[in-house]
Structures are given as structure tokens and as C-alpha cells.
Amino acid sequence: MRVESRIFEILTVFCFVTALVYGLLSGEAVGIVALTLTGGLLLIVGTYFRFVARRLEERPEDNPEAEVSDGAGDIGFFSPGSYWPLGVAAGVAMTGLGLAFYQWWLIVGAGVALIIAICGLVFEYHAGPEAH
């Protein structure tokens, strides 16, 4: 995670420097605020990745002397044919649409559908408590 945190830290510095230069050259408030807030959000993500990197063991991506074969093996389990992510994306899109047009019925209906889709995604392979 050190590589990812470094990327976000570099982008943070870029956004803050760009906001400073933009502010000196243009004086427009909206652009300055947008670049500063973007830099702040990048700082949050970079800091999170830096803290997570401390807790994890070193990955091959973090080792400059690593070979390609060091990263071989299983990465994780990914569902081969799940339709729940499509439902989550549709729920988020419809909720956003309802918020954009301030249609409370669309916000509530899509929000309920979104919660159902998220629960379906999370518990898709849940088999219940293990019997011992």
C-alpha cells in the first residue's frame, strides 16, 4: 500500500501547488476552492493508505527488488456471475437522480432498492452460522 499512498501524496502536493498558482494568476475563488478541496480529499485517501500500509506485511508491489513471480498465486475470491453489483449501481444512479431533481419518492424507492442490493451483495455467499 506504500505505492498507492505515495501516488496520492504526490497528487495532493500537485493539487495544492496548482491551487496556489491558480489563485495567484487568476484570482477566481471557485477554482481555488475546487483545487484545494480536491487536494484535501486526496490527502485523506493517501493518509488512510499510509496507515493501512503500516498494519500489512510488505507486498511485492512495495519491494523495489521484487520479481514478477513474487506476486504469483491467488489474489482473492471474486464472484464469477453475480448480478448484485448491477443492482447496486442502478440503486446509486437512481438515488443520485432523485437527489438531483429533489424527487423524494425516487430517493426513498431507490434508497430501499439500494439497501436490498447491498445486502444481497454482502450476503450472497453467506451460508449461515457454522455448526460445531
N, C-alpha and C. Protein backbone atom coordinates (compact mmCIF):
# COMPACT_ATOMS: atom_id res chain seq x y z
N MET A 1 0.82 -1.19 0.00
CA MET A 1 0.00 0.00 0.00
C MET A 1 0.87 1.27 0.00
N ARG A 2 2.16 1.08 0.13
CA ARG A 2 3.02 2.26 0.14
C ARG A 2 3.06 2.95 -1.23
N VAL A 3 2.96 2.14 -2.28
CA VAL A 3 2.96 2.71 -3.63
C VAL A 3 1.72 3.57 -3.83
N GLU A 4 0.57 3.05 -3.41
CA GLU A 4 -0.67 3.80 -3.56
C GLU A 4 -0.65 5.08 -2.73
N SER A 5 -0.15 4.98 -1.51
CA SER A 5 -0.11 6.17 -0.66
C SER A 5 0.82 7.22 -1.25
N ARG A 6 1.92 6.79 -1.84
CA ARG A 6 2.85 7.73 -2.45
C ARG A 6 2.20 8.44 -3.64
N ILE A 7 1.43 7.70 -4.45
CA ILE A 7 0.74 8.31 -5.59
C ILE A 7 -0.23 9.38 -5.11
N PHE A 8 -1.01 9.09 -4.09
CA PHE A 8 -1.97 10.06 -3.59
C PHE A 8 -1.28 11.24 -2.92
N GLU A 9 -0.16 11.03 -2.28
CA GLU A 9 0.56 12.14 -1.68
C GLU A 9 1.14 13.07 -2.74
N ILE A 10 1.64 12.49 -3.82
CA ILE A 10 2.16 13.32 -4.92
C ILE A 10 1.03 14.13 -5.55
N LEU A 11 -0.13 13.49 -5.75
CA LEU A 11 -1.27 14.20 -6.31
C LEU A 11 -1.78 15.30 -5.37
N THR A 12 -1.67 15.06 -4.05
CA THR A 12 -2.06 16.07 -3.07
C THR A 12 -1.19 17.31 -3.21
N VAL A 13 0.12 17.11 -3.27
CA VAL A 13 1.04 18.24 -3.42
C VAL A 13 0.77 18.96 -4.74
N PHE A 14 0.53 18.19 -5.81
CA PHE A 14 0.22 18.80 -7.10
C PHE A 14 -1.01 19.69 -7.03
N CYS A 15 -2.07 19.20 -6.40
CA CYS A 15 -3.31 19.99 -6.31
C CYS A 15 -3.12 21.24 -5.48
N PHE A 16 -2.40 21.15 -4.37
CA PHE A 16 -2.19 22.33 -3.53
C PHE A 16 -1.31 23.37 -4.25
N VAL A 17 -0.26 22.91 -4.93
CA VAL A 17 0.60 23.84 -5.66
C VAL A 17 -0.18 24.46 -6.82
N THR A 18 -0.98 23.65 -7.51
CA THR A 18 -1.79 24.16 -8.61
C THR A 18 -2.81 25.18 -8.11
N ALA A 19 -3.41 24.92 -6.95
CA ALA A 19 -4.36 25.87 -6.38
C ALA A 19 -3.67 27.19 -6.05
N LEU A 20 -2.46 27.11 -5.53
CA LEU A 20 -1.72 28.33 -5.20
C LEU A 20 -1.39 29.13 -6.46
N VAL A 21 -0.87 28.46 -7.47
CA VAL A 21 -0.52 29.13 -8.73
C VAL A 21 -1.79 29.68 -9.40
N TYR A 22 -2.84 28.88 -9.40
CA TYR A 22 -4.11 29.31 -9.99
C TYR A 22 -4.67 30.53 -9.27
N GLY A 23 -4.55 30.53 -7.96
CA GLY A 23 -5.02 31.67 -7.19
C GLY A 23 -4.23 32.94 -7.47
N LEU A 24 -2.92 32.80 -7.64
CA LEU A 24 -2.09 33.97 -7.93
C LEU A 24 -2.33 34.50 -9.33
N LEU A 25 -2.56 33.61 -10.28
CA LEU A 25 -2.70 34.05 -11.66
C LEU A 25 -4.12 34.49 -12.01
N SER A 26 -5.13 33.84 -11.46
CA SER A 26 -6.49 34.16 -11.88
C SER A 26 -7.29 34.90 -10.82
N GLY A 27 -7.14 34.53 -9.59
CA GLY A 27 -7.90 35.16 -8.52
C GLY A 27 -9.34 34.70 -8.43
N GLU A 28 -9.72 33.70 -9.22
CA GLU A 28 -11.08 33.19 -9.19
C GLU A 28 -11.25 32.28 -7.98
N ALA A 29 -12.30 32.52 -7.22
CA ALA A 29 -12.49 31.80 -5.96
C ALA A 29 -12.92 30.36 -6.17
N VAL A 30 -13.75 30.10 -7.17
CA VAL A 30 -14.30 28.76 -7.35
C VAL A 30 -13.21 27.75 -7.69
N GLY A 31 -12.32 28.11 -8.59
CA GLY A 31 -11.23 27.22 -8.96
C GLY A 31 -10.28 26.93 -7.81
N ILE A 32 -10.01 27.96 -7.03
CA ILE A 32 -9.12 27.80 -5.87
C ILE A 32 -9.75 26.84 -4.87
N VAL A 33 -11.02 27.02 -4.60
CA VAL A 33 -11.71 26.16 -3.64
C VAL A 33 -11.76 24.72 -4.16
N ALA A 34 -12.06 24.56 -5.44
CA ALA A 34 -12.16 23.22 -6.01
C ALA A 34 -10.82 22.49 -5.95
N LEU A 35 -9.75 23.16 -6.31
CA LEU A 35 -8.43 22.51 -6.27
C LEU A 35 -7.98 22.24 -4.83
N THR A 36 -8.29 23.15 -3.92
CA THR A 36 -7.92 22.93 -2.52
C THR A 36 -8.70 21.76 -1.92
N LEU A 37 -10.00 21.69 -2.20
CA LEU A 37 -10.78 20.57 -1.68
C LEU A 37 -10.36 19.25 -2.31
N THR A 38 -10.02 19.26 -3.59
CA THR A 38 -9.52 18.04 -4.23
C THR A 38 -8.22 17.60 -3.57
N GLY A 39 -7.34 18.53 -3.30
CA GLY A 39 -6.10 18.20 -2.59
C GLY A 39 -6.37 17.65 -1.20
N GLY A 40 -7.35 18.22 -0.51
CA GLY A 40 -7.71 17.72 0.82
C GLY A 40 -8.25 16.31 0.78
N LEU A 41 -9.11 16.01 -0.20
CA LEU A 41 -9.64 14.65 -0.32
C LEU A 41 -8.54 13.66 -0.68
N LEU A 42 -7.63 14.06 -1.56
CA LEU A 42 -6.50 13.20 -1.89
C LEU A 42 -5.62 12.96 -0.66
N LEU A 43 -5.48 13.97 0.17
CA LEU A 43 -4.71 13.83 1.40
C LEU A 43 -5.35 12.81 2.34
N ILE A 44 -6.67 12.84 2.44
CA ILE A 44 -7.38 11.88 3.29
C ILE A 44 -7.12 10.45 2.82
N VAL A 45 -7.26 10.22 1.51
CA VAL A 45 -7.07 8.87 0.97
C VAL A 45 -5.61 8.43 1.13
N GLY A 46 -4.68 9.32 0.83
CA GLY A 46 -3.26 8.98 0.98
C GLY A 46 -2.87 8.67 2.41
N THR A 47 -3.43 9.42 3.36
CA THR A 47 -3.17 9.16 4.77
C THR A 47 -3.74 7.82 5.19
N TYR A 48 -4.96 7.52 4.72
CA TYR A 48 -5.57 6.23 5.03
C TYR A 48 -4.70 5.09 4.49
N PHE A 49 -4.24 5.20 3.26
CA PHE A 49 -3.39 4.15 2.70
C PHE A 49 -2.07 4.03 3.47
N ARG A 50 -1.54 5.14 3.94
CA ARG A 50 -0.28 5.10 4.71
C ARG A 50 -0.49 4.36 6.04
N PHE A 51 -1.61 4.61 6.72
CA PHE A 51 -1.89 3.92 7.98
C PHE A 51 -2.16 2.43 7.76
N VAL A 52 -2.86 2.10 6.69
CA VAL A 52 -3.14 0.69 6.39
C VAL A 52 -1.83 -0.03 6.04
N ALA A 53 -0.93 0.64 5.36
CA ALA A 53 0.34 0.03 4.96
C ALA A 53 1.18 -0.36 6.18
N ARG A 54 1.01 0.36 7.27
CA ARG A 54 1.76 0.01 8.48
C ARG A 54 1.31 -1.31 9.08
N ARG A 55 0.04 -1.63 8.93
CA ARG A 55 -0.52 -2.84 9.54
C ARG A 55 -0.31 -4.09 8.69
N LEU A 56 -0.12 -3.91 7.39
CA LEU A 56 0.00 -5.06 6.50
C LEU A 56 1.46 -5.42 6.30
N GLU A 57 1.67 -6.68 5.97
CA GLU A 57 3.03 -7.07 5.63
C GLU A 57 3.37 -6.54 4.24
N GLU A 58 4.66 -6.45 3.95
CA GLU A 58 5.09 -5.87 2.69
C GLU A 58 4.64 -6.73 1.51
N ARG A 59 4.08 -6.08 0.52
CA ARG A 59 3.63 -6.77 -0.69
C ARG A 59 4.74 -6.70 -1.74
N PRO A 60 4.66 -7.54 -2.77
CA PRO A 60 5.67 -7.45 -3.83
C PRO A 60 5.69 -6.08 -4.52
N GLU A 61 4.55 -5.40 -4.57
CA GLU A 61 4.49 -4.09 -5.21
C GLU A 61 5.28 -3.04 -4.43
N ASP A 62 5.47 -3.28 -3.14
CA ASP A 62 6.18 -2.32 -2.31
C ASP A 62 7.68 -2.56 -2.27
N ASN A 63 8.13 -3.67 -2.79
CA ASN A 63 9.54 -4.03 -2.77
C ASN A 63 10.16 -3.69 -4.12
N PRO A 64 11.13 -2.77 -4.17
CA PRO A 64 11.74 -2.43 -5.46
C PRO A 64 12.58 -3.56 -6.05
N GLU A 65 12.98 -4.52 -5.24
CA GLU A 65 13.79 -5.65 -5.71
C GLU A 65 12.95 -6.87 -6.06
N ALA A 66 11.64 -6.75 -6.04
CA ALA A 66 10.77 -7.91 -6.25
C ALA A 66 10.76 -8.32 -7.72
N GLU A 67 10.52 -9.60 -7.92
CA GLU A 67 10.36 -10.15 -9.26
C GLU A 67 8.87 -10.32 -9.55
N VAL A 68 8.53 -10.53 -10.81
CA VAL A 68 7.13 -10.71 -11.18
C VAL A 68 6.57 -11.98 -10.53
N SER A 69 7.39 -13.00 -10.42
CA SER A 69 6.93 -14.27 -9.85
C SER A 69 6.62 -14.16 -8.36
N ASP A 70 7.10 -13.12 -7.69
CA ASP A 70 6.79 -12.95 -6.26
C ASP A 70 5.30 -12.67 -6.03
N GLY A 71 4.62 -12.14 -7.03
CA GLY A 71 3.22 -11.84 -6.88
C GLY A 71 2.30 -12.94 -7.39
N ALA A 72 2.85 -14.10 -7.71
CA ALA A 72 2.04 -15.20 -8.25
C ALA A 72 1.17 -15.80 -7.15
N GLY A 73 0.06 -16.40 -7.56
CA GLY A 73 -0.83 -17.06 -6.62
C GLY A 73 -2.20 -16.43 -6.63
N ASP A 74 -3.04 -16.94 -5.75
CA ASP A 74 -4.41 -16.44 -5.66
C ASP A 74 -4.42 -15.04 -5.07
N ILE A 75 -5.24 -14.20 -5.64
CA ILE A 75 -5.39 -12.84 -5.14
C ILE A 75 -6.56 -12.75 -4.19
N GLY A 76 -7.63 -13.42 -4.51
CA GLY A 76 -8.82 -13.39 -3.67
C GLY A 76 -9.96 -14.09 -4.37
N PHE A 77 -11.12 -14.02 -3.76
CA PHE A 77 -12.29 -14.65 -4.37
C PHE A 77 -13.16 -13.57 -4.99
N PHE A 78 -13.46 -13.74 -6.25
CA PHE A 78 -14.34 -12.82 -6.96
C PHE A 78 -15.48 -13.63 -7.54
N SER A 79 -16.68 -13.18 -7.30
CA SER A 79 -17.85 -13.90 -7.76
C SER A 79 -17.88 -13.94 -9.29
N PRO A 80 -18.01 -15.12 -9.86
CA PRO A 80 -17.94 -15.22 -11.32
C PRO A 80 -19.18 -14.72 -12.04
N GLY A 81 -20.32 -14.78 -11.41
CA GLY A 81 -21.53 -14.39 -12.13
C GLY A 81 -22.56 -13.73 -11.25
N SER A 82 -22.20 -12.69 -10.57
CA SER A 82 -23.12 -12.02 -9.67
C SER A 82 -23.77 -10.83 -10.36
N TYR A 83 -25.08 -10.71 -10.19
CA TYR A 83 -25.81 -9.57 -10.73
C TYR A 83 -26.03 -8.48 -9.68
N TRP A 84 -25.61 -8.71 -8.45
CA TRP A 84 -25.84 -7.71 -7.40
C TRP A 84 -25.10 -6.40 -7.65
N PRO A 85 -23.86 -6.40 -8.19
CA PRO A 85 -23.23 -5.11 -8.46
C PRO A 85 -24.02 -4.24 -9.44
N LEU A 86 -24.71 -4.86 -10.38
CA LEU A 86 -25.55 -4.11 -11.30
C LEU A 86 -26.70 -3.45 -10.55
N GLY A 87 -27.29 -4.17 -9.60
CA GLY A 87 -28.35 -3.59 -8.78
C GLY A 87 -27.86 -2.46 -7.90
N VAL A 88 -26.65 -2.61 -7.35
CA VAL A 88 -26.08 -1.54 -6.52
C VAL A 88 -25.84 -0.30 -7.37
N ALA A 89 -25.27 -0.49 -8.57
CA ALA A 89 -25.01 0.65 -9.45
C ALA A 89 -26.31 1.34 -9.86
N ALA A 90 -27.34 0.55 -10.17
CA ALA A 90 -28.63 1.14 -10.55
C ALA A 90 -29.26 1.89 -9.38
N GLY A 91 -29.15 1.33 -8.17
CA GLY A 91 -29.68 2.00 -6.98
C GLY A 91 -28.98 3.31 -6.69
N VAL A 92 -27.66 3.32 -6.85
CA VAL A 92 -26.90 4.56 -6.62
C VAL A 92 -27.27 5.60 -7.68
N ALA A 93 -27.38 5.16 -8.94
CA ALA A 93 -27.72 6.09 -10.01
C ALA A 93 -29.11 6.69 -9.80
N MET A 94 -30.06 5.86 -9.46
CA MET A 94 -31.42 6.36 -9.27
C MET A 94 -31.53 7.25 -8.02
N THR A 95 -30.82 6.91 -6.97
CA THR A 95 -30.81 7.76 -5.78
C THR A 95 -30.18 9.12 -6.10
N GLY A 96 -29.09 9.10 -6.85
CA GLY A 96 -28.46 10.36 -7.27
C GLY A 96 -29.38 11.18 -8.15
N LEU A 97 -30.10 10.52 -9.03
CA LEU A 97 -31.06 11.22 -9.88
C LEU A 97 -32.18 11.85 -9.05
N GLY A 98 -32.64 11.10 -8.06
CA GLY A 98 -33.67 11.63 -7.17
C GLY A 98 -33.17 12.82 -6.37
N LEU A 99 -31.91 12.77 -5.93
CA LEU A 99 -31.34 13.90 -5.20
C LEU A 99 -31.15 15.10 -6.11
N ALA A 100 -30.76 14.85 -7.36
CA ALA A 100 -30.52 15.96 -8.29
C ALA A 100 -31.80 16.72 -8.61
N PHE A 101 -32.90 15.98 -8.75
CA PHE A 101 -34.18 16.62 -9.09
C PHE A 101 -35.09 16.79 -7.88
N TYR A 102 -34.61 16.44 -6.71
CA TYR A 102 -35.34 16.56 -5.46
C TYR A 102 -36.73 15.91 -5.57
N GLN A 103 -36.71 14.66 -5.96
CA GLN A 103 -37.92 13.85 -6.02
C GLN A 103 -37.87 12.86 -4.86
N TRP A 104 -38.59 13.17 -3.79
CA TRP A 104 -38.48 12.37 -2.57
C TRP A 104 -38.91 10.93 -2.80
N TRP A 105 -39.89 10.70 -3.65
CA TRP A 105 -40.36 9.34 -3.90
C TRP A 105 -39.28 8.50 -4.58
N LEU A 106 -38.51 9.14 -5.47
CA LEU A 106 -37.43 8.43 -6.14
C LEU A 106 -36.27 8.17 -5.19
N ILE A 107 -35.99 9.12 -4.31
CA ILE A 107 -34.92 8.97 -3.32
C ILE A 107 -35.25 7.80 -2.39
N VAL A 108 -36.49 7.76 -1.89
CA VAL A 108 -36.88 6.70 -0.95
C VAL A 108 -36.92 5.34 -1.65
N GLY A 109 -37.56 5.27 -2.81
CA GLY A 109 -37.69 4.00 -3.52
C GLY A 109 -36.35 3.44 -3.96
N ALA A 110 -35.50 4.29 -4.54
CA ALA A 110 -34.19 3.83 -4.98
C ALA A 110 -33.30 3.54 -3.78
N GLY A 111 -33.48 4.28 -2.69
CA GLY A 111 -32.70 4.01 -1.49
C GLY A 111 -33.02 2.64 -0.90
N VAL A 112 -34.30 2.28 -0.89
CA VAL A 112 -34.69 0.95 -0.41
C VAL A 112 -34.14 -0.13 -1.33
N ALA A 113 -34.25 0.09 -2.65
CA ALA A 113 -33.70 -0.88 -3.60
C ALA A 113 -32.19 -0.99 -3.45
N LEU A 114 -31.53 0.12 -3.17
CA LEU A 114 -30.08 0.12 -2.97
C LEU A 114 -29.70 -0.67 -1.72
N ILE A 115 -30.44 -0.49 -0.65
CA ILE A 115 -30.16 -1.25 0.58
C ILE A 115 -30.35 -2.74 0.35
N ILE A 116 -31.40 -3.11 -0.37
CA ILE A 116 -31.63 -4.53 -0.68
C ILE A 116 -30.50 -5.08 -1.53
N ALA A 117 -30.05 -4.32 -2.52
CA ALA A 117 -28.97 -4.78 -3.40
C ALA A 117 -27.66 -4.90 -2.63
N ILE A 118 -27.38 -3.97 -1.72
CA ILE A 118 -26.15 -4.05 -0.93
C ILE A 118 -26.20 -5.28 -0.01
N CYS A 119 -27.35 -5.53 0.61
CA CYS A 119 -27.48 -6.72 1.46
C CYS A 119 -27.31 -7.99 0.63
N GLY A 120 -27.89 -8.01 -0.57
CA GLY A 120 -27.72 -9.17 -1.44
C GLY A 120 -26.28 -9.38 -1.83
N LEU A 121 -25.55 -8.30 -2.09
CA LEU A 121 -24.15 -8.40 -2.46
C LEU A 121 -23.30 -8.90 -1.29
N VAL A 122 -23.56 -8.37 -0.11
CA VAL A 122 -22.77 -8.74 1.06
C VAL A 122 -23.03 -10.18 1.48
N PHE A 123 -24.30 -10.60 1.45
CA PHE A 123 -24.65 -11.92 1.95
C PHE A 123 -24.85 -12.95 0.84
N GLU A 124 -24.30 -12.71 -0.34
CA GLU A 124 -24.51 -13.61 -1.47
C GLU A 124 -24.01 -15.03 -1.19
N TYR A 125 -22.88 -15.16 -0.56
CA TYR A 125 -22.31 -16.48 -0.29
C TYR A 125 -22.36 -16.85 1.18
N HIS A 126 -23.19 -16.16 1.94
CA HIS A 126 -23.32 -16.46 3.36
C HIS A 126 -24.18 -17.73 3.54
N ALA A 127 -23.66 -18.69 4.23
CA ALA A 127 -24.36 -19.97 4.41
C ALA A 127 -24.93 -20.12 5.81
N GLY A 128 -24.79 -19.11 6.63
CA GLY A 128 -25.30 -19.20 8.00
C GLY A 128 -24.20 -19.54 8.96
N PRO A 129 -24.53 -19.57 10.24
CA PRO A 129 -23.51 -19.89 11.24
C PRO A 129 -23.06 -21.34 11.09
N GLU A 130 -21.80 -21.54 11.30
CA GLU A 130 -21.25 -22.89 11.18
C GLU A 130 -21.63 -23.71 12.40
N ALA A 131 -22.03 -24.93 12.16
CA ALA A 131 -22.40 -25.83 13.26
C ALA A 131 -21.14 -26.56 13.74
N HIS A 132 -20.90 -26.48 15.02
CA HIS A 132 -19.72 -27.16 15.58
C HIS A 132 -20.17 -28.21 16.56
